[in-house]
Coordinates of C-alpha atoms in Angstrom, one line a residue:
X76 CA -21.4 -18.7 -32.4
X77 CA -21.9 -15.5 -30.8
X78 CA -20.8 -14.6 -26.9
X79 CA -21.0 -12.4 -24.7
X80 CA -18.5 -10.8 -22.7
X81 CA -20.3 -9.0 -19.1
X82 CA -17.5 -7.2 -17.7
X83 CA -18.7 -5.0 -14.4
X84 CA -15.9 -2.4 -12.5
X85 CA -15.9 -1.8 -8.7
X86 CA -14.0 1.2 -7.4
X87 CA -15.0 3.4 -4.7
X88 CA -13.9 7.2 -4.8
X89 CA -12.1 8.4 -1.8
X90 CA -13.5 11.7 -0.4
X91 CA -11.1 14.4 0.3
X92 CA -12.0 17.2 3.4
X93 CA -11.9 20.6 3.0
X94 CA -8.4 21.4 3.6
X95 CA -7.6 25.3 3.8
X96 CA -4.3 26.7 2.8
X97 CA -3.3 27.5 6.5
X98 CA -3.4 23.5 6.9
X99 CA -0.5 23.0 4.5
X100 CA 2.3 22.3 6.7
X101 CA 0.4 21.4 10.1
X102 CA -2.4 18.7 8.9
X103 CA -1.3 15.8 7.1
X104 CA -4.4 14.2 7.3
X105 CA -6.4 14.6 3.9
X106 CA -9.4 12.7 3.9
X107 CA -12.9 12.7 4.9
X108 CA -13.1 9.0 6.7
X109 CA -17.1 9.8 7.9
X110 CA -18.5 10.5 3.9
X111 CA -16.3 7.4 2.7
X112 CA -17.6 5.2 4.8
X113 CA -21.4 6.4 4.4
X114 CA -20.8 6.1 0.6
X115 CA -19.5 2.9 0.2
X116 CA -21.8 1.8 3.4
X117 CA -24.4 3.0 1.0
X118 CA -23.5 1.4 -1.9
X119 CA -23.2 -1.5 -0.5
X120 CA -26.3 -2.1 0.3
X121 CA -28.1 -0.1 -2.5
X122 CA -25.9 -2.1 -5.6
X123 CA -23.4 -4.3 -4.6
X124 CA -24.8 -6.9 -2.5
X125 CA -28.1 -7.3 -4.4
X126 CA -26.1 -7.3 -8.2
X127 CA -23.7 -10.2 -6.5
X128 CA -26.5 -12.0 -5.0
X129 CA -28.8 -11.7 -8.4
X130 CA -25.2 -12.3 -10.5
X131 CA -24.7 -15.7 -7.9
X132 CA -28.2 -17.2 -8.4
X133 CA -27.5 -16.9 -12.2
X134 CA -24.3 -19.0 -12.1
X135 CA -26.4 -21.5 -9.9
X136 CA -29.3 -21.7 -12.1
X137 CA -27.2 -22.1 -15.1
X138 CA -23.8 -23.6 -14.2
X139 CA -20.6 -22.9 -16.1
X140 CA -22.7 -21.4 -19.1
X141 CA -23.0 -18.1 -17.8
X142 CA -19.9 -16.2 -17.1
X143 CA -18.9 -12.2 -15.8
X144 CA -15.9 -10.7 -15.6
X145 CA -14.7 -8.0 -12.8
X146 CA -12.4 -5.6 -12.3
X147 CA -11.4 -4.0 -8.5
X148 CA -9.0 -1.3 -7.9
X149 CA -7.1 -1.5 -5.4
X150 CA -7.9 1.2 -3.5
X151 CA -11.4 0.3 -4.0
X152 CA -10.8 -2.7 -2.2
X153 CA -8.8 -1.5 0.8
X154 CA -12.2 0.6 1.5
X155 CA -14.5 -2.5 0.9
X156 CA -12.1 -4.3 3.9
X157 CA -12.6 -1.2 5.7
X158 CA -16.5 -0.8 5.7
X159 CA -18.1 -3.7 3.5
X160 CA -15.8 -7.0 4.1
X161 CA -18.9 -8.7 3.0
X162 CA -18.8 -7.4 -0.7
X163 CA -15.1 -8.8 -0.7
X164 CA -16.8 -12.5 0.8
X165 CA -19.6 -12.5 -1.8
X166 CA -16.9 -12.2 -4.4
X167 CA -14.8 -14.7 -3.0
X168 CA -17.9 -17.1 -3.0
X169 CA -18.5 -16.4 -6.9
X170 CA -14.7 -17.2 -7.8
X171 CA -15.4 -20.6 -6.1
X172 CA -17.6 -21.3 -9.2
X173 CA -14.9 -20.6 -11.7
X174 CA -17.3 -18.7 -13.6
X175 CA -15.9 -15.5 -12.6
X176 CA -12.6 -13.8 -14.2
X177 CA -10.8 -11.0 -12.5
X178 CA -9.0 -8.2 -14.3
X179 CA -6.0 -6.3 -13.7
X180 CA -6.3 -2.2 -13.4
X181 CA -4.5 0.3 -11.8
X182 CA -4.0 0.3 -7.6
X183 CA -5.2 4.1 -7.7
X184 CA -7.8 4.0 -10.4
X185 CA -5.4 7.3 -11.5
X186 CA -3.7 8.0 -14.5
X187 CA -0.6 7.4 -14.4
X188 CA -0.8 5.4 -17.9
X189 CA -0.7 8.8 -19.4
X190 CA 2.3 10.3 -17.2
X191 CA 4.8 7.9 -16.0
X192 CA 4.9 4.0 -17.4
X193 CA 7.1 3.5 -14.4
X194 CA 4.6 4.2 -12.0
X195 CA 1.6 2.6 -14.1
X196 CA 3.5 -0.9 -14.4
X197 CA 3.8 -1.0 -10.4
X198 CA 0.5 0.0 -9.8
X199 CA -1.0 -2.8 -12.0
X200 CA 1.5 -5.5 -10.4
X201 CA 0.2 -4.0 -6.8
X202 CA -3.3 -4.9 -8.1
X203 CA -2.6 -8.5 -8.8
X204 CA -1.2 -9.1 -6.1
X205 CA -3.8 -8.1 -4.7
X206 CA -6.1 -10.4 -6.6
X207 CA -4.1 -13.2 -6.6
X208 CA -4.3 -12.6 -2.5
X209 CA -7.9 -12.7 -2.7
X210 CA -9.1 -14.7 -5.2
X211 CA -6.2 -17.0 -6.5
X212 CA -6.3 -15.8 -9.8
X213 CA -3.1 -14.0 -11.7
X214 CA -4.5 -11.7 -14.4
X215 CA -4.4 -12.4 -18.2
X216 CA -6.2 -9.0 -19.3
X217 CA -6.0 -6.0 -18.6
X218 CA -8.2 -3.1 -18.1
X219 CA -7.2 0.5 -17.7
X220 CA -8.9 3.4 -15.2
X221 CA -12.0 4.1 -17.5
X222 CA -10.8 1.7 -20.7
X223 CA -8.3 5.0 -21.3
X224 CA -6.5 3.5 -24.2
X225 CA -3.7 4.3 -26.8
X226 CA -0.9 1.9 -29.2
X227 CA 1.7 3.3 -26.9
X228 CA -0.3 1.6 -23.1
X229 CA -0.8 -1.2 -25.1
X230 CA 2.7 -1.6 -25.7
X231 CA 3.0 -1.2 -22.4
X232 CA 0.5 -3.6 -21.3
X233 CA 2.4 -6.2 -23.5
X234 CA 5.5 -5.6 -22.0
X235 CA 3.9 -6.6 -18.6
X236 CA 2.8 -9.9 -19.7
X237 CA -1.0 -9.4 -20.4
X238 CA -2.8 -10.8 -23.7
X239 CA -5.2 -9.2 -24.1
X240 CA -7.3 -5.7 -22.8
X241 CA -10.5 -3.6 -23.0
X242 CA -11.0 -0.2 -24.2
X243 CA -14.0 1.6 -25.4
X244 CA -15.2 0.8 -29.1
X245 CA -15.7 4.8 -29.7
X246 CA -16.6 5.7 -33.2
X247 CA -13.8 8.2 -34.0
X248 CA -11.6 5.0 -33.7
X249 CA -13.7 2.4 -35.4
X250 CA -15.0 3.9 -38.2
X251 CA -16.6 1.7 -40.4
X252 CA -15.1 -1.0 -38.4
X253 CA -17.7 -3.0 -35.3
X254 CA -16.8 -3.5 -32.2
X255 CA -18.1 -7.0 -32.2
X256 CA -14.6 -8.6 -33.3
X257 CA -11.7 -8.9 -31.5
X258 CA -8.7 -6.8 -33.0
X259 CA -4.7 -6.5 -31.8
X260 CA -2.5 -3.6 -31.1
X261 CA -0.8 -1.7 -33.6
X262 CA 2.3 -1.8 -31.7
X263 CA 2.0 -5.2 -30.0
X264 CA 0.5 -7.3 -33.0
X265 CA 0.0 -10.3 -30.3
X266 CA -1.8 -8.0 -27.4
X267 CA -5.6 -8.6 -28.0
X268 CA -8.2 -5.9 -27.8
X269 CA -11.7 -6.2 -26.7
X270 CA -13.9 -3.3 -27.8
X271 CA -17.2 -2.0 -25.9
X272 CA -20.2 -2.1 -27.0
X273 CA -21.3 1.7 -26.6
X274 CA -24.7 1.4 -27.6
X275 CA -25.4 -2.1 -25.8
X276 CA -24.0 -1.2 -22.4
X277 CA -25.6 2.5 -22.0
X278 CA -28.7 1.0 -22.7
X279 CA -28.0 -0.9 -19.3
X280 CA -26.2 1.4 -17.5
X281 CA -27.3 4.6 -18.4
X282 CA -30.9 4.6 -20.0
X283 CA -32.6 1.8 -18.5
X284 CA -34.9 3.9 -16.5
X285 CA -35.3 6.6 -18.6
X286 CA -39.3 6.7 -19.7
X287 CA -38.7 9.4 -22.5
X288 CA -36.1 7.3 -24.4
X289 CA -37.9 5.8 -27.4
X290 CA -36.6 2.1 -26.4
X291 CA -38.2 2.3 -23.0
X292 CA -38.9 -0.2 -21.6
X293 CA -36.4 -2.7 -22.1
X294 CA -37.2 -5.9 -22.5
X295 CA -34.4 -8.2 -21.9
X296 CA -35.5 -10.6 -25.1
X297 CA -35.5 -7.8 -27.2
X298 CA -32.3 -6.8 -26.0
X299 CA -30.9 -10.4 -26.8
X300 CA -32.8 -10.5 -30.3
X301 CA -30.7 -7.6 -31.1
X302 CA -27.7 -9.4 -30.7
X303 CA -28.8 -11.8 -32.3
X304 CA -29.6 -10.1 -35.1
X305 CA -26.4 -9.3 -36.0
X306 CA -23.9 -10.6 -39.0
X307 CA -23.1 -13.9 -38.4
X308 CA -19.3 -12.7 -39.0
X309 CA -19.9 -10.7 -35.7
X310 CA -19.6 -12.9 -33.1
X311 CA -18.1 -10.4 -29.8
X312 CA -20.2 -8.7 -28.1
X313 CA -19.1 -6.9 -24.6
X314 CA -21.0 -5.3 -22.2
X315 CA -18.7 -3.0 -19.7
X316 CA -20.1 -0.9 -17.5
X317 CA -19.7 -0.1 -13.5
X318 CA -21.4 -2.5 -11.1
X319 CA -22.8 0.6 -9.3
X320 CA -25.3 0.9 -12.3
X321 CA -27.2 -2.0 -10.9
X322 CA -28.9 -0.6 -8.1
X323 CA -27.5 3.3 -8.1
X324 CA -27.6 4.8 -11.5
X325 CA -30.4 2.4 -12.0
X326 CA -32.7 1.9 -8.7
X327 CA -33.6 -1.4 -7.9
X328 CA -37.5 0.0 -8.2
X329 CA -36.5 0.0 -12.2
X330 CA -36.2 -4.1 -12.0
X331 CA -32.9 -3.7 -13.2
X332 CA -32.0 -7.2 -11.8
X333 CA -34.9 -9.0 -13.0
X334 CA -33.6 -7.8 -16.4
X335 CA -29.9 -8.8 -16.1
X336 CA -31.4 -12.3 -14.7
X337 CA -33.3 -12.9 -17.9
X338 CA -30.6 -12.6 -20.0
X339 CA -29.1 -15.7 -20.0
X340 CA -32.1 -17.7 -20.2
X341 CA -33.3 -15.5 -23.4
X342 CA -29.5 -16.0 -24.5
X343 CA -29.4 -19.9 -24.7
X344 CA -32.6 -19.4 -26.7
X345 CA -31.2 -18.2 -29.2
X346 CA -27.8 -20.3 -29.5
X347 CA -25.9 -17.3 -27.8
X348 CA -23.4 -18.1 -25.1
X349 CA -20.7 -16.4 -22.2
X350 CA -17.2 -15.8 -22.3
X351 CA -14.6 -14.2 -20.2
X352 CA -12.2 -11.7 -21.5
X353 CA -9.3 -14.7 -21.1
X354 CA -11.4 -17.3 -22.9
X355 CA -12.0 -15.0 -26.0
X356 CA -8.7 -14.1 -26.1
X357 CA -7.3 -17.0 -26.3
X358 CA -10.2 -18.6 -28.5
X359 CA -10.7 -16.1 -31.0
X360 CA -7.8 -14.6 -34.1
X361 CA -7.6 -10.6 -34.4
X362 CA -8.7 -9.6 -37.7
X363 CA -6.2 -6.8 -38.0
X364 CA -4.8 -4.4 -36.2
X365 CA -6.5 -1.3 -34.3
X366 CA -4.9 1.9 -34.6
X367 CA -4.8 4.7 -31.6
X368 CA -2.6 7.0 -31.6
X369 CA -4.7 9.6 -29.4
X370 CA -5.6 8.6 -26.5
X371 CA -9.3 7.4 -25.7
X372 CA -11.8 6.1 -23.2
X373 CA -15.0 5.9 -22.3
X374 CA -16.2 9.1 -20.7
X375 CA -18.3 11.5 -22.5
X376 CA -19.3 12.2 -25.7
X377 CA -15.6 12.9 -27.1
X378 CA -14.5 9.5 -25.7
X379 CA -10.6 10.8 -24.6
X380 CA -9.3 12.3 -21.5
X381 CA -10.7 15.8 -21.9
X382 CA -12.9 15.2 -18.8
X383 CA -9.7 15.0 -17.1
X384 CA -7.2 16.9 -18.6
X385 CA -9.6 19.4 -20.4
X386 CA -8.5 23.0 -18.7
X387 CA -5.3 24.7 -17.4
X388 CA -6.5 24.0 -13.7
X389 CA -6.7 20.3 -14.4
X390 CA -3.3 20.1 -16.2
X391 CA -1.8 22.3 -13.8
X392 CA -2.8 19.7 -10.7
X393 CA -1.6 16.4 -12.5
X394 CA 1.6 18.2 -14.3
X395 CA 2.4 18.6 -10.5
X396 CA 1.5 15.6 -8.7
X397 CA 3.3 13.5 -11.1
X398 CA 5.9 15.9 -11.0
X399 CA 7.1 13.8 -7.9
X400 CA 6.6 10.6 -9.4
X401 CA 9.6 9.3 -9.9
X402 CA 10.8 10.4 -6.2
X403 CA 7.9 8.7 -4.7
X404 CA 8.6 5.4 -6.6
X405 CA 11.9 5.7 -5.6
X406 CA 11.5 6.7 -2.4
X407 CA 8.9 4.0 -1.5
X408 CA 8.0 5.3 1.6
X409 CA 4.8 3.6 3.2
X410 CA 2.8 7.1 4.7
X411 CA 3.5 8.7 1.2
X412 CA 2.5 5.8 -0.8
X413 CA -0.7 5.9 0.8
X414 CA -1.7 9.3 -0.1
X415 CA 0.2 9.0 -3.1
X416 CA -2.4 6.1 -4.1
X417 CA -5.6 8.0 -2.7
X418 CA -4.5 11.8 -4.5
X419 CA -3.6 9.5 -7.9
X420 CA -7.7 8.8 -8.1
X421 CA -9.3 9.9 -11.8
X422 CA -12.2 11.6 -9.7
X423 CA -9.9 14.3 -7.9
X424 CA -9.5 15.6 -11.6
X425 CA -13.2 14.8 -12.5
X426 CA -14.3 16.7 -10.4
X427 CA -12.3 20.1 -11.9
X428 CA -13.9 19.3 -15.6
X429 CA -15.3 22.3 -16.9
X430 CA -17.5 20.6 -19.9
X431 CA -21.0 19.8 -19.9
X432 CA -21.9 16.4 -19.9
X433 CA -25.1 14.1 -20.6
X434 CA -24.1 12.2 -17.5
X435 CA -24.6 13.7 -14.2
X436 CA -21.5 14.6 -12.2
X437 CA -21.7 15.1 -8.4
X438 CA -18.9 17.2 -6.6
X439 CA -19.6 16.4 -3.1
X440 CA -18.4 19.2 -1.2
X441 CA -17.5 21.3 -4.2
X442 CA -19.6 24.2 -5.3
X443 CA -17.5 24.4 -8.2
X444 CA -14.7 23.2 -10.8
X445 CA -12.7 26.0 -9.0
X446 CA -13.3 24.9 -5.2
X447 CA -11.8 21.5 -6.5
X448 CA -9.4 22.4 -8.1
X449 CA -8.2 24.8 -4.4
X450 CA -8.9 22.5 -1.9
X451 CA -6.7 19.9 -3.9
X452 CA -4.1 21.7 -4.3
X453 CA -3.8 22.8 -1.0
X454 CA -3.6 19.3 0.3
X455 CA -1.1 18.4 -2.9
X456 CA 1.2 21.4 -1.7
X457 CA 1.2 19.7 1.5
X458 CA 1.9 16.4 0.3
X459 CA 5.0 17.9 -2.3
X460 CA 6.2 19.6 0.8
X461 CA 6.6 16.1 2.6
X462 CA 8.3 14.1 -0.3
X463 CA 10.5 17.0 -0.6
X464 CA 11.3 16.8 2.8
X465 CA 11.6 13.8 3.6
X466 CA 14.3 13.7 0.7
X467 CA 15.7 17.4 0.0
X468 CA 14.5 18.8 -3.4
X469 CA 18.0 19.4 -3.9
X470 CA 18.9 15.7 -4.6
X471 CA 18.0 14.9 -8.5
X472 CA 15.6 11.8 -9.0
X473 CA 19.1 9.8 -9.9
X474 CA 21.6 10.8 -7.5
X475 CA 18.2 9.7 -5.0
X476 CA 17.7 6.4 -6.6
X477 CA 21.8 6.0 -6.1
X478 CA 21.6 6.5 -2.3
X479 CA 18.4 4.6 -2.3
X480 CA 19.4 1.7 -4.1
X481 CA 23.1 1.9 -1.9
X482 CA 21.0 2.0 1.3
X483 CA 19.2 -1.1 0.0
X484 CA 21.7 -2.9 -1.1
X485 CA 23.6 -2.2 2.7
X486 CA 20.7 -3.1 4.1
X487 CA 20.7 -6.7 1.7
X488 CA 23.9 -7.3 3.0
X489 CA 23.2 -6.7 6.7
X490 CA 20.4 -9.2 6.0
X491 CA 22.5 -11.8 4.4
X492 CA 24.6 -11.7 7.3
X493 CA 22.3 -11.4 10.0
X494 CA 20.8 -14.5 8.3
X495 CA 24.6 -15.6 8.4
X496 CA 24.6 -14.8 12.0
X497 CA 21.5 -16.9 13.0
X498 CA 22.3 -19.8 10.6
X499 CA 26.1 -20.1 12.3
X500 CA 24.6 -19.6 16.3
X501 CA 21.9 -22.4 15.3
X502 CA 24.9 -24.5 14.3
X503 CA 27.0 -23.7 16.8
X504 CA 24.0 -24.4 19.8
X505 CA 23.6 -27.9 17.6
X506 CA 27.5 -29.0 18.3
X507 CA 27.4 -27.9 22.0
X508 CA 24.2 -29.6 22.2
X509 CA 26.2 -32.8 20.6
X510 CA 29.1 -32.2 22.8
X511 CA 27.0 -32.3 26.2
X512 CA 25.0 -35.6 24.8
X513 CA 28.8 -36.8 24.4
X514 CA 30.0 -36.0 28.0
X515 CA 27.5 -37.5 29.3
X516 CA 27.7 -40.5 27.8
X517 CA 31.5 -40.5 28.2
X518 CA 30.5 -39.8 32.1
X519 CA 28.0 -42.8 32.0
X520 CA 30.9 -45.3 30.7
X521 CA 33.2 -44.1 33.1
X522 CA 31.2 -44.8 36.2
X523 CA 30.3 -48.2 35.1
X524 CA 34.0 -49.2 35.0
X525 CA 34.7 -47.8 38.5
X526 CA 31.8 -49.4 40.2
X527 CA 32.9 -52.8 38.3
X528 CA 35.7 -53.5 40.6
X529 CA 33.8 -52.9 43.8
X530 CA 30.9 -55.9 42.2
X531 CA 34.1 -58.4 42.2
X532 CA 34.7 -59.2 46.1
X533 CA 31.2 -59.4 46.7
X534 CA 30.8 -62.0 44.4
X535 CA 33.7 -64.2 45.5
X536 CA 32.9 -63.7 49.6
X537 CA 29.4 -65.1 48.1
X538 CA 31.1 -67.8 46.9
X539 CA 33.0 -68.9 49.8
X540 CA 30.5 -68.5 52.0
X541 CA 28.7 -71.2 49.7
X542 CA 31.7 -73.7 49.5
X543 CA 32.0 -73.4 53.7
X544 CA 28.2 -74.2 53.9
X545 CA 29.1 -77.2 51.7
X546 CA 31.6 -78.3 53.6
X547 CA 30.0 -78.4 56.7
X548 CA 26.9 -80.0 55.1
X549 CA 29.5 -82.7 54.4
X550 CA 30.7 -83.1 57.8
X551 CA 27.1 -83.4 59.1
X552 CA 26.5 -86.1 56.7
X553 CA 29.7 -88.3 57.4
X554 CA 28.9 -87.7 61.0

C-alpha cells in the first residue's frame, strides 16, 4: 500500500544590522530586532497560522488517517516565543491529536554537520530538548539544515541514537535508483533514509502558481493519480518542503490550501494512506544501502553545499567562525552561545553565494554577495575578539578544556558539599527541635510531681472536717 510522508520545516532567519568596521570592539549588539520581528510578524499571519489552521481541520475531518511531520529549529522557535507565541500554541494543539511527529535538526539551522561533529551532536540534543519541552515528544528521525546529507552525518546521526533521517532524493545520487523506497546508510546499515521527492514537492512548493509551467493548474486529483500511478513496488512517497511555501512562496490568492486540503480525501480514493517519518521507519525494510560520499542537499540545481560554500568569501567566513568552535563548546558561556547560535545560521552564508539560481534569493539589506560577506565579518571579528578574550588566544583548546573541566569539577564539589552543608544544618535543626519537645516534656513531668505533695493535706483536712461533722451529727442524734 502506498503512503505518504508530508514533512513541512519552520525556521525563521535572524536578520543581522549593518555593523561597520569601527563597531568591532565597541558594539556587541549584532542584530536587527525591528526587521525580525516584522518578518516573522509577517509570516505569521501570511503562512503559518492559515497552513496550521487548514493542516488542523484536516486531522479533524479525517482522524488519525492523515498525518504530517515537522521540523523547528531552535532558533526558529526562540523567535516564534518572541513575536508569534501563537504559532507555538497552534502546534501544541495539533500534537494533542497524535497525528503530528516532530523531528530533530540543528539549534542554529547552521552547519556545523560539515565542520565540527562535536558541535553538531549538541546542537541537535539542544533541539530536543527543546521539543520534548514543548511538545512531549523525544525525536526518532532526524533531519539536517536543508536535508545536507553524507555516509559520514549519518554515522553520526546513528551514533546519537536516531533511526532513521531525510535527505534529498537528488539524481546524481540515485541514479537509476527512485526515491519512493526507503534505503539505509552505507556506514550505519541500521540508520534509515527517507529520500525526497524532488519533482512532487517543487510542484507544491515552488511551481504551483506559476501559469507558464505546462502542468498549470494543479489539480490536487491529478496530483494523487500520479502517485498512484506508480509501481506497485514503490510504495514511499515524501513530500518536504518549508511551511512558508503555503501562503509566501505560494499566496493564499493561488488556493494553495484548498489544494493541500483535497489531498487526503482524493488519497483515500485511491487506497493511498499517511505516515510519519517514525512509522515508516519502523514499518518498512531498506532495500540496500545508499551511497554518499559527497555531500548533498536540497538547494539548487547541483543539490550540495555550493550555495554555501561555493567562493573564497564564503569559505573564508565559515573556516573562521568555526575556527572557535571548539572554544565556544568548551567555554559554554551563555552571551556567546547566543550569538554563537544566531551567526551559525545557513542564511548568513546564503546570502554571500555567488551562483545563479532558479529560486529567488532576497539579501535584505545587502546590495551584494560582497556587502554580506563585510558586514559579517565585521560583526564575526567582533565576536572572535570576545571568545578570545574572555579566554586568552594563548590557551590551546585542551589546556582550556583542562581548566574548564577543573573549575567544573571544583565547582561539583563545592556543590556536593554545600548540599552537605544544608542536608547536616536540616538535621541538626531536627535534633534541637527533638531536644526542646524533650525538655519540655521532662519540664511538664517535673511540675506535676511537685504540685502532688501540696494535693495531699488538702485532701485529708477534707477528710477530717467530714469525720468531725459526723461526729457531731452523732451527738445531736443521741441527744
Amino acid at each position: 500500500m502506498k503512503t505518504i510522508c508530508l514533512y513541512f520545516e519552520i525556521h525563521q532567519i535572524i536578520h543581522l544590522k549593518r555593523y561597520r568596521f569601527f563597531d568591532i570592539g565597541t558594539d556587541h549588539y549584532y542584530y536587527d530586532d525591528y526587521e525580525n520581528e516584522r518578518s516573522i510578524t509577517d509570516i505569521a499571519e501570511r503562512s503559518y497560522m492559515p497552513a496550521l489552521n487548514t493542516l488542523g481541520e484536516m486531522i479533524k475531518d479525517h482522524g488519525d488517517y492523515f498525518k504530517v511531520a515537522f521540523s523547528l529549529s531552535g532558533v526558529g522557535m526562540e523567535q516564534l516565543e518572541l513575536h508569534a507565541p501563537q504559532v507555538l500554541e497552534k502546534l501544541q494543539e495539533l500534537n494533542q491529536s497524535g497525528c503530528v511527529e516532530f523531528l530533530a535538526e540543528p539549534y542554529s539551522h547552521g552547519l556545523a554537520s560539515l565542520a565540527n561533529p562535536e558541535s553538531f551532536s549538541k546542537e541537535v540534543k539542544r533541539q530536543c530538548e527543546k521539543i520534548k519541552e514543548y511538545f512531549g515528544q523525544s525525536p526518532k528521525v532526524l533531519r539536517n539544515s536543508s536535508l545536507i546529507y553524507s555516509d559520514e552525518i549519518g554515522q553520526q546521526a546513528f551514533d546519537m541514537g536516531f533511526k532513521g533521517m531525510l535527505t534529498e532524493g537528488a539524481k546524481h545520487v540515485l541514479g537509476w535508483k527512485s526515491p519512493h523506497y526507503v534505503y539505509n546508510c552505507a556506514l550505519a546499515p541500521d540508520l534509515k533514509l527517507l529520500l525526497r521527492d524532488v519533482k512532487l514537492s517543487d510542484d507544491i512548493s515552488l511551481r504551483f502558481n506559476n501559469s507558464d509551467w505546462d502542468e498549470y493548474p494543479l489539480f490536487a486529483d491529478n496530483y494523487i493519480n500520479e502517485i498512484a500511478s506508480f509501481p506497485e513496488e514503490e510504495q514511499v512517497i515524501n513530500i518536504f518542503m518549508e511551511l512558508s511555501a503555503l501562503g509566501i512562496a505560494q499566496p493564499l490568492s493561488s488556493n494553495i490550501l484548498e489544494f493541500i486540503k483535497a489531498l487526503p480525501v482524493c488519497a483515500k480514493q485511491k487506497g493511498i494512506i499517511f505516515s510519519t517519518p517514525s512509522e515508516i521507519c519502523m514499518k518498512m525494510k531498506s532495500v540496500g544501502n545508499l551511497d554518499v560520499p559527497d555531500t548533498l542537499s536540497w538547494v539548487d540545481e547541483e543539490r550540495d553545499v555550493s550555495c554555501w560554500l561555493g567562493n573564497p568569501m564564503q569559505r573564508e567566513a565559515f573556516n573562521k567562525l568555526y575556527s572557535v568552535a571548539d572554544r565556544v563548546r568548551i567555554a559554554d558561556d551563555p552571551r556567546i552561545n547566543v550569538d554563537w547560535d544566531y551567526l551559525q545560521a545557513s542564511n548568513n552564508f546564503r546570502f554571500m553565494t555567488t551562483k545563479p539560481s532558479n529560486v529567488g534569493l532576497d539579501r535584505g539589506i545587502y546590495s551584494s554577495p560582497f556587502d554580506a560577506f563585510t558586514n559579517y565579518m565585521n560583526i564575526l571579528g567582533d565576536f572572535l575578539n570576545r571568545v578570545n578574550s574572555l579566554y586568552p588566544e594563548e590557551i590551546g583548546n585542551e589546556e582550556l578544556n583542562g581548566l574548564l573541566t577543573t573549575i567544573r569539577n571544583q565547582g561539583d564539589e563545592i556543590d556536593m558539599k554545600e548540599k552537605e552543608i544544608t542536608r547536616l544544618q536540616t538535621k541538626l535543626e531536627k535534633m534541637e527541635s527533638t531536644e526542646e519537645k524533650l525538655k519540655a516534656k521532662i519540664d511538664k513531668l517535673e511540675g506535676k510531681k511537685e504540685a502532688a505533695p501540696k494535693k495531699a493535706p488538702a485532701k485529708r483536712s477534707q477528710a477530717r472536717k467530714s469525720s468531725a461533722k459526723a461526729v457531731a451529727t452523732k451527738s445531736s442524734a443521741q441527744e
